[in-house]
Coordinates of C-alpha atoms in Angstrom, one line a residue:
M19 CA 123.8 46.7 83.0
K20 CA 127.1 48.0 81.7
R21 CA 125.6 48.5 78.2
K22 CA 122.5 50.2 79.6
W23 CA 124.1 52.4 82.2
G24 CA 127.6 52.9 81.0
D25 CA 129.6 55.6 82.9
P26 CA 127.0 56.1 85.7
L27 CA 127.5 52.5 86.7
R28 CA 131.3 52.8 86.6
N29 CA 131.1 55.9 88.7
L30 CA 129.7 53.7 91.5
E31 CA 133.0 51.8 91.5
A32 CA 135.1 55.0 91.8
P33 CA 137.2 55.4 95.0
F34 CA 135.5 58.7 95.7
M35 CA 132.1 60.2 94.9
I36 CA 131.7 64.0 95.4
Q37 CA 128.6 66.2 95.1
I38 CA 128.9 70.0 94.9
E39 CA 126.1 72.5 95.3
K40 CA 126.4 74.5 92.0
S41 CA 124.9 77.7 93.3
T42 CA 127.4 78.1 96.2
G43 CA 130.3 75.8 95.3
H44 CA 130.1 74.1 98.7
L45 CA 130.5 70.4 99.3
A46 CA 127.1 68.7 99.6
G47 CA 128.1 65.1 99.7
F48 CA 131.1 62.8 99.9
H49 CA 131.5 59.0 99.8
R50 CA 134.7 57.0 100.1
N51 CA 134.4 53.6 98.4
E52 CA 136.8 51.4 100.4
R53 CA 137.2 47.7 100.2
R54 CA 136.7 45.9 103.4
K55 CA 139.8 45.4 105.5
D56 CA 140.5 43.1 108.4
A57 CA 142.0 45.9 110.5
E58 CA 140.5 46.0 114.0
P59 CA 138.9 49.1 115.3
S60 CA 141.5 51.1 117.2
L61 CA 140.0 54.6 117.5
T62 CA 137.6 55.6 120.2
R63 CA 134.4 57.6 119.5
K64 CA 136.1 60.7 120.9
Q65 CA 139.1 60.3 118.6
C66 CA 136.7 59.7 115.6
W67 CA 134.9 62.9 116.4
E68 CA 138.2 64.8 116.4
K69 CA 138.7 63.5 112.8
A70 CA 135.2 64.5 111.9
E71 CA 135.7 68.0 113.4
Q72 CA 138.9 68.5 111.4
F73 CA 137.0 67.6 108.2
L74 CA 134.1 69.9 109.0
Q75 CA 136.5 72.8 109.6
Q76 CA 137.7 72.4 106.0
V77 CA 134.4 71.8 104.2
F78 CA 132.0 73.8 106.5
P79 CA 134.3 76.4 108.1
D80 CA 131.4 78.2 109.9
Y81 CA 129.7 75.0 111.0
T82 CA 129.7 76.0 114.7
S83 CA 127.3 78.8 113.8
Y84 CA 124.7 76.5 112.3
L85 CA 125.3 72.9 113.5
Q86 CA 125.0 71.4 117.0
I87 CA 126.1 67.8 117.5
E88 CA 123.4 65.5 118.9
A89 CA 124.1 64.4 122.5
D90 CA 125.4 60.9 122.7
Q91 CA 123.5 58.4 124.8
E92 CA 125.7 56.5 127.3
D93 CA 126.2 52.9 126.3
T94 CA 128.9 51.2 128.2
D95 CA 128.2 47.8 126.7
R96 CA 128.4 49.0 123.1
Q97 CA 130.6 46.8 121.0
P98 CA 133.4 48.3 118.8
R99 CA 132.1 49.3 115.4
E100 CA 133.7 49.7 112.0
R101 CA 132.4 53.2 111.7
E102 CA 131.3 56.0 114.0
F103 CA 128.4 58.2 112.9
F104 CA 127.9 61.8 114.0
Y105 CA 124.7 63.7 113.4
L106 CA 124.5 67.5 113.5
P107 CA 121.1 69.1 113.2
V108 CA 120.9 72.5 111.5
Y109 CA 120.0 75.6 113.6
I110 CA 119.3 79.1 112.3
R111 CA 119.5 81.7 115.2
N112 CA 119.3 78.8 117.7
I113 CA 116.1 77.5 116.1
P114 CA 116.3 74.0 114.7
V115 CA 115.4 73.5 111.0
N116 CA 113.1 70.6 110.6
H117 CA 114.6 67.5 108.8
E118 CA 117.9 69.3 108.1
R119 CA 121.1 67.9 109.5
V120 CA 124.7 67.0 108.5
M121 CA 126.0 63.4 108.9
V122 CA 129.7 62.4 109.1
S123 CA 130.9 58.8 109.4
V124 CA 134.5 57.9 110.3
S125 CA 136.4 54.6 110.0
T126 CA 137.4 53.4 113.5
S127 CA 140.4 51.6 112.0
T128 CA 141.9 54.2 109.7
G129 CA 140.4 57.5 110.9
K130 CA 139.4 58.4 107.4
I131 CA 136.1 60.1 106.5
C132 CA 133.8 57.5 104.9
V133 CA 130.6 59.4 104.2
Y134 CA 129.6 63.1 104.5
M135 CA 126.0 64.2 103.9
G136 CA 125.8 68.0 104.0
V137 CA 123.1 70.5 103.7
S138 CA 122.3 73.3 101.2
Y139 CA 124.2 76.6 101.9
E140 CA 121.6 78.2 99.6
M141 CA 118.9 77.1 102.0
I142 CA 120.8 78.4 105.0
R143 CA 121.3 81.8 103.4
E144 CA 117.7 82.0 102.5
L145 CA 116.5 81.3 106.0
E146 CA 119.0 83.8 107.5
E147 CA 117.8 86.5 105.2
R148 CA 114.2 86.1 106.3
D149 CA 112.9 88.3 109.0
F150 CA 110.9 85.9 111.2
P151 CA 108.6 87.5 113.7
Y152 CA 109.1 86.6 117.4
P153 CA 106.9 83.7 118.4
T154 CA 103.8 84.9 120.2
L155 CA 102.9 81.4 121.5
T156 CA 104.6 79.8 124.5
A157 CA 105.5 76.1 124.4
E158 CA 103.1 75.5 127.2
K159 CA 100.2 77.2 125.4
A160 CA 101.1 75.2 122.2
F161 CA 101.0 72.0 124.2
D162 CA 97.5 72.8 125.6
L163 CA 96.3 73.4 122.0
Y164 CA 97.9 70.1 120.9
V165 CA 96.4 67.9 123.6
E166 CA 92.9 69.0 122.5
Y167 CA 93.3 66.8 119.4
V168 CA 94.9 63.8 121.2
R169 CA 92.8 60.6 121.5
F170 CA 93.6 57.0 122.5
R171 CA 92.6 53.9 120.6
L172 CA 93.1 50.2 121.1
R173 CA 95.4 48.4 118.7
W174 CA 97.0 44.9 118.5
F175 CA 100.8 44.9 118.6
K176 CA 103.0 41.9 117.9
D177 CA 105.7 41.4 120.5
L178 CA 108.8 40.2 118.7
E179 CA 110.9 39.3 121.7
D180 CA 110.4 35.6 121.1
E181 CA 110.3 34.8 117.4
N182 CA 109.2 31.2 118.0
L183 CA 106.3 32.2 120.1
P184 CA 104.9 35.5 119.0
V185 CA 102.7 37.3 121.5
Y186 CA 100.0 39.9 120.5
R187 CA 99.3 42.6 123.0
L188 CA 96.3 44.9 123.1
L189 CA 97.6 48.4 123.8
Y190 CA 96.4 51.9 123.9
E191 CA 97.9 54.0 121.1
P192 CA 97.9 57.8 121.1
T193 CA 96.6 59.4 117.9
T194 CA 95.5 62.8 116.7
I195 CA 92.4 63.3 114.5
R196 CA 91.1 66.0 112.3
R197 CA 87.5 66.1 113.7
D198 CA 86.1 68.5 111.1
R199 CA 86.9 66.2 108.1
F200 CA 87.0 62.5 109.2
P201 CA 85.2 60.4 111.7
R202 CA 87.1 59.1 114.7
D203 CA 87.3 55.5 113.5
A204 CA 88.6 56.4 109.9
G205 CA 91.7 54.6 109.0
H206 CA 93.1 57.5 107.0
N207 CA 93.1 60.2 109.6
Q208 CA 95.6 63.0 109.3
R209 CA 98.1 63.3 112.1
L210 CA 98.7 66.6 113.8
R211 CA 102.3 67.4 113.3
Y212 CA 102.9 70.9 114.7
I213 CA 101.3 74.0 116.2
D214 CA 102.1 77.3 114.5
A215 CA 104.3 79.4 116.9
Y216 CA 102.7 82.6 115.8
S217 CA 99.0 81.9 115.0
G218 CA 98.4 78.8 117.1
E219 CA 97.0 77.1 114.0
P220 CA 97.3 73.3 113.9
I221 CA 99.4 72.0 111.1
W222 CA 98.5 68.6 109.7
E223 CA 100.5 66.1 107.7
R224 CA 99.8 65.9 104.1
I225 CA 98.0 62.9 102.7
L226 CA 99.7 61.7 99.5

């Protein structure tokens, strides 16, 4: 492997790996390659977030204009973890950008940033420059259009609670179909993903 890959393989053993977006010069990714230590977790999730926030202020100074941290779910029985993970979806003018978010992980024993997965500043600028028309469709009307395509079908599901005695349950599963192209019982039906906020047009997933 060393003969075949050379430097790229040695780069994986480097203490730090950094990715920079060439067009903007902003940090797009960061990874700290630390050896495992026996230190016990000493920082709370709140303290880890303070470390993550300090890091964001340096690498993404205007992050409060575009990122909103996901609300934590209360989990009083959660065991201490080696790392705390924070996910911040991207918003442009308070509208979430699909599948775009920033992730930061912090070591609970050292408080150091372990991993940072950023987003493209070029993409953010492009979206900001676009003059999107105001949505003409309310969320309630979009829901009414969506449910017209919803159907229910029976399907067997394996209950994995007991590995020694698997139980199969026959359950109703919601699904969406594209009635103008495929029959209802086709196994390769397209799923309805979204309703266009301006035209009300259904948007279907792509079949690869």
